[in-house]
Amino acid sequence: MLTRVPHLRPAPRLRVLAVPAALCLALTGCTAAGGGASEVDGDVDQAFLDQVDASLATVESEVLSTGPNGEEPASAEDAELTDEQVAEVEALGASAAIAMHYAGDDWSTSQIKGLQDEFARLGIEVVSVTDADFDPAQQVADIENAMTRSPDVIVSLPTDPVATAGAYRAAADAGAKLVFMDNVPDGFVAGEDYVSAVSADNFGNGVISAHLLARSLGGEGAIGVVYHEADFFVTQQRYDGFTQTIEEDYPDIEIVAEQGIAGPDFASDAQTAAGAMLSQNPDLDGMWAVWDVPAEGVLAATRASGRTDLKLATQDLGLNVGIALAKDETAVGLGAQRPYEQGVTEARLAALALLGEETPAYVALPSLGVTHDNVLEAWETVYAEDAPTDLVDSYTD
């Protein structure tokens, strides 16, 4: 068995929630005919499928995660501004910098677009957008360079909570309002050192992916896990949500192999890890990848090994994984974030802080289950735009 480093953070408390029937209807269709990836393996009792669908129906409408420091999640609605507040912000003539941990995927692109669109509506000029490519030293340099333009706001996702803390501290001391995506620098306190942190329900996304994979496997089988080998709150929550759900709800599914990847070439690293798992465990039935870019590597490994019958679940609706879902090939489902809406929410929190308004320490948006059946509609929800032609053209009934 491939080994894993110990858990870096405890799993959040799980709450049982109610969810709209729409998700149940979309996911109930996962038993597609025709031998696709979403077809359930084996002769599965309908009662089992109904139980899984009921479990899925508890996840989507609210948030299962708590914040980086154990905060209870607030709603994105708590960040909305009145017309009068928008006018006040516009009159400030404020500016903002966006310092990304990585900007080379669909999630980052959409988050930046949400920020830029909402900052434009609020009359806040974006003076800098940077991509650290998962390099903490580069991100420190990006923040320092951005501060030469004296932005009133910095929105950022720290690549490393310790290595980048000094740069964020200096920016805050210089008067910049800090709003974070997902991760928070070490030792920072909401309301004192930064405005708010905004995240998806990453624990909930891990739970969704576990249920979808288990459903496709008929509740039994051997699986492999490709996780993020880093002290990164978001990806740890996904791992915890997935593994806890498999271990507690599906005792006949065994995680027989795990491998961490540290990047920066996550797709290539995941392909190597998945290839090793398949070589060492030729009877592997399924696999989980921590987000869509590593999932692309897993897809490449399954094609190279001829194991296109393997079931794959992940998080984040990237284009390539979306196409695999649309084609009903290997990918069976994922838990999606709402990056455009996250970006809009971050911009609004920054604006409220500029007005001196109190803001919640942690805002989280609910997870979204995505399968073959609802992938086109889910794209519109996730990215606030029509599904791309490549995705639409890939869809098979």
Short mmCIF file of C-alpha atoms in Angstrom, two decimals:
data_model
loop_
_atom_site.label_atom_id
_atom_site.label_comp_id
_atom_site.label_asym_id
_atom_site.label_seq_id
_atom_site.Cartn_x
_atom_site.Cartn_y
_atom_site.Cartn_z
CA MET A 1 0.00 0.00 0.00
CA LEU A 2 1.15 3.50 -0.79
CA THR A 3 1.45 5.61 2.31
CA ARG A 4 0.05 8.96 3.35
CA VAL A 5 1.23 11.64 5.73
CA PRO A 6 -0.88 12.03 8.93
CA HIS A 7 -3.93 14.27 8.91
CA LEU A 8 -2.98 17.91 9.17
CA ARG A 9 -6.31 19.09 10.55
CA PRO A 10 -9.31 17.45 12.24
CA ALA A 11 -12.46 16.88 10.25
CA PRO A 12 -15.19 19.49 10.76
CA ARG A 13 -18.41 18.67 12.57
CA LEU A 14 -20.99 17.19 10.25
CA ARG A 15 -24.53 18.54 10.23
CA VAL A 16 -27.57 16.88 8.65
CA LEU A 17 -29.30 19.25 6.27
CA ALA A 18 -32.25 19.47 3.94
CA VAL A 19 -31.71 19.87 0.19
CA PRO A 20 -33.92 20.78 -2.77
CA ALA A 21 -35.52 17.87 -4.58
CA ALA A 22 -33.83 19.01 -7.82
CA LEU A 23 -30.54 17.45 -6.78
CA CYS A 24 -32.26 14.18 -5.92
CA LEU A 25 -33.82 14.07 -9.37
CA ALA A 26 -30.53 14.82 -11.11
CA LEU A 27 -28.59 12.25 -9.14
CA THR A 28 -31.27 9.56 -9.28
CA GLY A 29 -30.61 9.48 -13.01
CA CYS A 30 -27.11 8.18 -12.38
CA THR A 31 -28.17 4.65 -13.28
CA ALA A 32 -27.81 5.42 -16.97
CA ALA A 33 -28.27 2.63 -19.44
CA GLY A 34 -25.75 1.82 -22.11
CA GLY A 35 -22.65 0.85 -20.17
CA GLY A 36 -21.37 4.35 -19.42
CA ALA A 37 -19.26 5.33 -16.42
CA SER A 38 -22.32 6.42 -14.45
CA GLU A 39 -23.98 3.01 -14.74
CA VAL A 40 -24.09 1.29 -11.36
CA ASP A 41 -21.88 -1.78 -11.07
CA GLY A 42 -23.44 -5.14 -10.40
CA ASP A 43 -26.93 -6.18 -9.32
CA VAL A 44 -27.61 -3.43 -6.80
CA ASP A 45 -30.65 -3.38 -4.59
CA GLN A 46 -32.90 -0.38 -5.24
CA ALA A 47 -33.10 0.24 -1.50
CA PHE A 48 -29.34 0.89 -1.49
CA LEU A 49 -29.63 3.37 -4.34
CA ASP A 50 -32.49 5.14 -2.61
CA GLN A 51 -30.45 5.37 0.58
CA VAL A 52 -27.49 6.89 -1.26
CA ASP A 53 -29.75 9.38 -3.00
CA ALA A 54 -31.25 10.34 0.34
CA SER A 55 -27.74 10.93 1.70
CA LEU A 56 -26.87 13.07 -1.31
CA ALA A 57 -30.01 15.06 -0.73
CA THR A 58 -28.73 16.27 2.65
CA VAL A 59 -25.63 18.02 1.36
CA GLU A 60 -26.39 20.72 -1.17
CA SER A 61 -28.50 23.50 0.35
CA GLU A 62 -26.32 24.48 3.31
CA VAL A 63 -22.75 24.13 4.49
CA LEU A 64 -21.14 21.22 6.36
CA SER A 65 -17.73 22.85 6.86
CA THR A 66 -16.52 25.23 9.51
CA GLY A 67 -13.91 27.91 8.85
CA PRO A 68 -10.10 27.75 9.11
CA ASN A 69 -10.33 28.61 12.81
CA GLY A 70 -13.53 26.72 13.53
CA GLU A 71 -15.87 29.58 12.61
CA GLU A 72 -19.52 28.87 11.86
CA PRO A 73 -20.27 29.72 8.21
CA ALA A 74 -22.23 32.82 7.26
CA SER A 75 -24.23 33.09 4.04
CA ALA A 76 -23.16 35.04 0.97
CA GLU A 77 -26.36 37.02 1.46
CA ASP A 78 -24.73 38.58 4.52
CA ALA A 79 -22.30 40.37 2.19
CA GLU A 80 -24.89 42.13 0.03
CA LEU A 81 -24.77 45.93 -0.19
CA THR A 82 -27.66 48.38 -0.36
CA ASP A 83 -27.88 50.88 -3.22
CA GLU A 84 -26.81 53.59 -0.79
CA GLN A 85 -23.73 51.60 0.24
CA VAL A 86 -22.79 50.98 -3.40
CA ALA A 87 -22.91 54.73 -4.01
CA GLU A 88 -20.73 55.35 -0.95
CA VAL A 89 -18.13 52.84 -2.17
CA GLU A 90 -18.11 54.33 -5.66
CA ALA A 91 -17.39 57.75 -4.16
CA LEU A 92 -14.26 56.41 -2.42
CA GLY A 93 -12.31 55.85 -5.64
CA ALA A 94 -10.73 52.77 -4.07
CA SER A 95 -8.38 50.23 -5.66
CA ALA A 96 -7.76 46.51 -5.26
CA ALA A 97 -5.09 43.90 -5.99
CA ILE A 98 -5.74 40.20 -6.60
CA ALA A 99 -2.87 37.88 -5.61
CA MET A 100 -3.71 34.34 -6.70
CA HIS A 101 -2.00 31.20 -5.52
CA TYR A 102 -2.50 29.81 -9.04
CA ALA A 103 -4.42 31.13 -12.02
CA GLY A 104 -4.10 28.32 -14.54
CA ASP A 105 -7.45 26.56 -14.12
CA ASP A 106 -11.15 27.20 -14.70
CA TRP A 107 -11.82 27.77 -10.99
CA SER A 108 -9.25 30.55 -10.73
CA THR A 109 -10.34 32.16 -14.00
CA SER A 110 -13.94 32.27 -12.84
CA GLN A 111 -13.07 33.56 -9.37
CA ILE A 112 -10.99 36.40 -10.88
CA LYS A 113 -13.84 37.24 -13.27
CA GLY A 114 -16.31 37.40 -10.39
CA LEU A 115 -13.99 39.73 -8.51
CA GLN A 116 -13.35 41.96 -11.51
CA ASP A 117 -17.02 42.18 -12.46
CA GLU A 118 -18.15 43.09 -8.96
CA PHE A 119 -15.28 45.50 -8.31
CA ALA A 120 -16.22 47.25 -11.56
CA ARG A 121 -19.85 47.51 -10.42
CA LEU A 122 -18.66 48.99 -7.12
CA GLY A 123 -16.29 51.48 -8.76
CA ILE A 124 -13.17 49.84 -7.32
CA GLU A 125 -10.21 49.76 -9.73
CA VAL A 126 -8.28 46.49 -9.99
CA VAL A 127 -4.64 47.55 -10.24
CA SER A 128 -2.95 44.13 -10.16
CA VAL A 129 -3.75 40.45 -10.84
CA THR A 130 -0.92 37.97 -10.21
CA ASP A 131 -0.34 34.22 -10.41
CA ALA A 132 2.15 32.66 -7.95
CA ASP A 133 2.01 29.22 -9.60
CA PHE A 134 1.87 27.62 -6.12
CA ASP A 135 5.24 29.17 -5.19
CA PRO A 136 5.13 30.92 -1.77
CA ALA A 137 8.25 33.00 -2.55
CA GLN A 138 6.66 34.21 -5.77
CA GLN A 139 3.47 35.11 -3.96
CA VAL A 140 5.40 37.11 -1.37
CA ALA A 141 7.04 39.02 -4.22
CA ASP A 142 3.64 39.50 -5.88
CA ILE A 143 2.18 41.01 -2.72
CA GLU A 144 5.18 43.27 -2.20
CA ASN A 145 5.00 44.46 -5.81
CA ALA A 146 1.26 45.06 -5.54
CA MET A 147 1.79 47.20 -2.45
CA THR A 148 3.91 49.63 -4.46
CA ARG A 149 0.58 50.68 -6.02
CA SER A 150 -0.98 51.27 -2.58
CA PRO A 151 -4.17 49.23 -3.08
CA ASP A 152 -6.93 49.74 -0.55
CA VAL A 153 -7.83 46.05 -0.79
CA ILE A 154 -5.96 42.79 -1.39
CA VAL A 155 -7.90 39.62 -2.21
CA SER A 156 -5.75 36.52 -2.12
CA LEU A 157 -5.43 32.79 -1.53
CA PRO A 158 -2.23 32.09 0.46
CA THR A 159 -0.11 29.35 -1.06
CA ASP A 160 1.42 28.58 2.32
CA PRO A 161 -0.10 29.90 5.57
CA VAL A 162 3.29 30.27 7.26
CA ALA A 163 5.65 31.34 4.49
CA THR A 164 3.38 34.12 3.23
CA ALA A 165 2.21 35.46 6.61
CA GLY A 166 4.88 38.17 6.85
CA ALA A 167 3.98 39.68 3.49
CA TYR A 168 0.29 39.80 4.36
CA ARG A 169 1.11 41.28 7.78
CA ALA A 170 3.11 44.06 6.13
CA ALA A 171 0.26 44.78 3.72
CA ALA A 172 -2.26 44.97 6.57
CA ASP A 173 0.04 47.24 8.56
CA ALA A 174 0.22 49.53 5.53
CA GLY A 175 -3.57 49.85 5.58
CA ALA A 176 -4.75 47.32 2.99
CA LYS A 177 -7.99 45.49 3.77
CA LEU A 178 -7.35 41.75 3.36
CA VAL A 179 -9.98 39.31 2.12
CA PHE A 180 -8.92 35.68 1.75
CA MET A 181 -10.09 32.82 -0.42
CA ASP A 182 -10.21 29.46 1.36
CA ASN A 183 -6.95 29.68 3.33
CA VAL A 184 -5.82 32.15 6.03
CA PRO A 185 -2.22 33.07 6.99
CA ASP A 186 -0.88 31.58 10.19
CA GLY A 187 -1.69 33.60 13.30
CA PHE A 188 -4.20 35.93 11.63
CA VAL A 189 -7.42 36.84 13.44
CA ALA A 190 -10.60 37.83 11.60
CA GLY A 191 -11.74 41.35 12.33
CA GLU A 192 -8.26 42.33 13.46
CA ASP A 193 -5.78 41.19 10.82
CA TYR A 194 -8.16 40.54 7.93
CA VAL A 195 -11.73 41.19 6.88
CA SER A 196 -13.14 37.75 6.05
CA ALA A 197 -12.40 34.41 4.44
CA VAL A 198 -14.66 33.06 1.71
CA SER A 199 -14.81 29.43 0.71
CA ALA A 200 -16.85 26.70 -0.84
CA ASP A 201 -18.13 23.90 1.38
CA ASN A 202 -15.07 21.77 0.78
CA PHE A 203 -15.95 19.17 3.39
CA GLY A 204 -19.39 18.91 1.78
CA ASN A 205 -17.84 18.53 -1.67
CA GLY A 206 -15.78 15.63 -0.36
CA VAL A 207 -18.95 14.06 1.04
CA ILE A 208 -20.75 14.45 -2.30
CA SER A 209 -17.90 12.83 -4.24
CA ALA A 210 -17.85 9.90 -1.79
CA HIS A 211 -21.56 9.23 -2.22
CA LEU A 212 -21.36 9.50 -6.00
CA LEU A 213 -18.42 7.12 -6.22
CA ALA A 214 -20.06 4.67 -3.82
CA ARG A 215 -23.28 4.78 -5.82
CA SER A 216 -21.50 3.97 -9.06
CA LEU A 217 -19.71 1.05 -7.39
CA GLY A 218 -22.87 -0.39 -5.90
CA GLY A 219 -21.47 0.12 -2.41
CA GLU A 220 -18.52 -2.25 -2.67
CA GLY A 221 -15.04 -2.46 -4.14
CA ALA A 222 -11.43 -1.35 -3.79
CA ILE A 223 -10.46 2.25 -4.44
CA GLY A 224 -7.39 4.47 -4.60
CA VAL A 225 -7.01 8.06 -3.38
CA VAL A 226 -4.85 10.85 -4.84
CA TYR A 227 -4.63 13.61 -2.23
CA HIS A 228 -2.82 16.94 -1.88
CA GLU A 229 0.36 16.51 0.16
CA ALA A 230 0.47 19.99 1.70
CA ASP A 231 -0.68 21.94 4.74
CA PHE A 232 -3.63 23.35 2.82
CA PHE A 233 -6.92 23.72 4.68
CA VAL A 234 -9.21 23.39 1.65
CA THR A 235 -7.79 20.19 0.21
CA GLN A 236 -7.51 18.63 3.67
CA GLN A 237 -11.22 19.23 4.22
CA ARG A 238 -12.03 17.54 0.93
CA TYR A 239 -9.95 14.52 1.87
CA ASP A 240 -11.56 14.35 5.32
CA GLY A 241 -15.07 14.65 3.90
CA PHE A 242 -14.44 11.92 1.35
CA THR A 243 -12.61 9.40 3.54
CA GLN A 244 -14.87 9.89 6.55
CA THR A 245 -17.96 9.25 4.42
CA ILE A 246 -16.48 6.14 2.79
CA GLU A 247 -15.33 4.70 6.12
CA GLU A 248 -18.55 5.44 8.02
CA ASP A 249 -21.22 4.88 5.36
CA TYR A 250 -19.72 2.28 3.03
CA PRO A 251 -17.90 -0.47 4.98
CA ASP A 252 -17.69 -2.68 1.88
CA ILE A 253 -15.61 -0.10 0.03
CA GLU A 254 -11.92 -0.29 0.99
CA ILE A 255 -9.31 2.39 0.37
CA VAL A 256 -6.40 0.14 -0.58
CA ALA A 257 -3.94 2.72 -1.94
CA GLU A 258 -3.21 6.40 -1.31
CA GLN A 259 -0.64 8.74 -2.80
CA GLY A 260 0.01 12.42 -2.19
CA ILE A 261 1.05 14.92 -4.85
CA ALA A 262 2.72 18.26 -4.17
CA GLY A 263 2.91 19.85 -7.63
CA PRO A 264 3.33 22.20 -9.28
CA ASP A 265 2.59 19.83 -12.19
CA PHE A 266 -0.40 18.26 -10.49
CA ALA A 267 -1.80 16.53 -13.58
CA SER A 268 1.48 14.80 -14.37
CA ASP A 269 2.10 13.91 -10.72
CA ALA A 270 -1.40 12.45 -10.43
CA GLN A 271 -0.95 10.43 -13.63
CA THR A 272 2.21 8.90 -12.20
CA ALA A 273 0.55 8.19 -8.85
CA ALA A 274 -2.55 6.68 -10.44
CA GLY A 275 -0.46 4.60 -12.81
CA ALA A 276 1.48 3.17 -9.86
CA MET A 277 -1.74 2.36 -8.02
CA LEU A 278 -3.20 0.57 -11.03
CA SER A 279 0.01 -1.38 -11.53
CA GLN A 280 0.17 -2.47 -7.89
CA ASN A 281 -3.57 -3.03 -7.58
CA PRO A 282 -4.82 -4.40 -10.91
CA ASP A 283 -8.29 -5.09 -9.46
CA LEU A 284 -8.85 -1.48 -8.40
CA ASP A 285 -12.49 -0.51 -8.99
CA GLY A 286 -12.45 3.23 -8.44
CA MET A 287 -10.36 6.26 -7.66
CA TRP A 288 -10.75 9.69 -6.08
CA ALA A 289 -8.73 12.80 -6.94
CA VAL A 290 -8.62 15.91 -4.78
CA TRP A 291 -9.57 18.34 -7.57
CA ASP A 292 -10.09 18.41 -11.32
CA VAL A 293 -6.49 18.98 -12.45
CA PRO A 294 -5.18 15.86 -10.63
CA ALA A 295 -8.30 14.10 -11.92
CA GLU A 296 -7.11 14.84 -15.45
CA GLY A 297 -3.93 12.93 -14.61
CA VAL A 298 -5.98 10.01 -13.31
CA LEU A 299 -7.99 10.00 -16.53
CA ALA A 300 -4.76 9.88 -18.53
CA ALA A 301 -3.52 6.96 -16.42
CA THR A 302 -6.73 4.98 -16.91
CA ARG A 303 -6.51 5.47 -20.66
CA ALA A 304 -2.85 4.47 -20.76
CA SER A 305 -3.54 1.31 -18.76
CA GLY A 306 -6.69 0.39 -20.66
CA ARG A 307 -8.73 0.72 -17.44
CA THR A 308 -11.50 2.91 -18.80
CA ASP A 309 -13.95 0.81 -16.74
CA LEU A 310 -12.58 2.37 -13.54
CA LYS A 311 -14.89 4.84 -11.76
CA LEU A 312 -13.51 8.30 -10.90
CA ALA A 313 -14.90 10.98 -8.58
CA THR A 314 -13.39 14.36 -7.80
CA GLN A 315 -14.07 18.01 -6.91
CA ASP A 316 -14.31 21.12 -9.10
CA LEU A 317 -15.98 21.31 -12.50
CA GLY A 318 -13.08 21.91 -14.87
CA LEU A 319 -13.60 21.64 -18.61
CA ASN A 320 -11.68 18.40 -19.18
CA VAL A 321 -13.35 16.56 -16.30
CA GLY A 322 -16.67 18.05 -17.42
CA ILE A 323 -16.15 16.57 -20.88
CA ALA A 324 -15.44 13.17 -19.32
CA LEU A 325 -18.73 13.46 -17.43
CA ALA A 326 -20.55 14.60 -20.57
CA LYS A 327 -19.20 11.61 -22.50
CA ASP A 328 -20.03 9.32 -19.55
CA GLU A 329 -16.46 7.99 -19.62
CA THR A 330 -14.69 7.04 -16.36
CA ALA A 331 -15.80 10.13 -14.41
CA VAL A 332 -18.99 9.45 -12.43
CA GLY A 333 -19.44 12.67 -10.48
CA LEU A 334 -17.96 15.51 -8.51
CA GLY A 335 -18.66 18.12 -5.89
CA ALA A 336 -18.43 21.58 -7.45
CA GLN A 337 -17.58 24.94 -5.98
CA ARG A 338 -19.20 28.20 -7.08
CA PRO A 339 -16.10 30.29 -7.91
CA TYR A 340 -17.80 33.16 -9.73
CA GLU A 341 -20.16 33.73 -6.84
CA GLN A 342 -17.24 33.40 -4.42
CA GLY A 343 -15.41 36.19 -6.25
CA VAL A 344 -18.47 38.43 -6.16
CA THR A 345 -18.85 37.78 -2.42
CA GLU A 346 -15.19 38.59 -1.72
CA ALA A 347 -15.49 41.91 -3.55
CA ARG A 348 -18.59 42.80 -1.57
CA LEU A 349 -16.94 41.98 1.76
CA ALA A 350 -14.01 44.20 0.83
CA ALA A 351 -16.39 47.03 -0.02
CA LEU A 352 -18.21 46.69 3.30
CA ALA A 353 -14.88 46.80 5.12
CA LEU A 354 -13.95 50.02 3.30
CA LEU A 355 -17.16 51.52 4.66
CA GLY A 356 -16.28 50.41 8.18
CA GLU A 357 -19.12 47.89 8.31
CA GLU A 358 -18.86 44.72 10.40
CA THR A 359 -18.37 41.58 8.31
CA PRO A 360 -18.61 37.85 9.12
CA ALA A 361 -15.30 36.09 9.75
CA TYR A 362 -16.13 33.19 7.44
CA VAL A 363 -18.54 32.98 4.51
CA ALA A 364 -19.11 29.68 2.73
CA LEU A 365 -21.17 28.77 -0.31
CA PRO A 366 -22.98 25.41 -0.52
CA SER A 367 -21.62 22.56 -2.57
CA LEU A 368 -23.12 21.39 -5.85
CA GLY A 369 -23.34 17.77 -6.97
CA VAL A 370 -22.52 17.24 -10.64
CA THR A 371 -23.09 14.09 -12.69
CA HIS A 372 -23.48 13.15 -16.33
CA ASP A 373 -27.14 14.09 -16.11
CA ASN A 374 -26.77 17.71 -14.98
CA VAL A 375 -23.27 18.70 -16.12
CA LEU A 376 -24.44 21.26 -18.70
CA GLU A 377 -26.79 23.02 -16.28
CA ALA A 378 -24.18 22.83 -13.52
CA TRP A 379 -21.64 24.65 -15.69
CA GLU A 380 -23.99 27.60 -15.95
CA THR A 381 -24.48 27.61 -12.17
CA VAL A 382 -20.77 27.33 -11.38
CA TYR A 383 -19.41 29.83 -13.90
CA ALA A 384 -22.37 32.15 -14.54
CA GLU A 385 -22.08 31.59 -18.28
CA ASP A 386 -23.29 29.16 -20.92
CA ALA A 387 -21.57 25.80 -21.15
CA PRO A 388 -18.72 25.95 -23.71
CA THR A 389 -19.20 24.43 -27.13
CA ASP A 390 -16.66 21.65 -26.47
CA LEU A 391 -18.66 20.52 -23.45
CA VAL A 392 -22.04 20.72 -25.18
CA ASP A 393 -20.76 18.85 -28.23
CA SER A 394 -19.32 16.11 -26.01
CA TYR A 395 -22.60 15.31 -24.31
CA THR A 396 -24.05 11.87 -25.04
CA ASP A 397 -27.54 10.72 -24.08
#
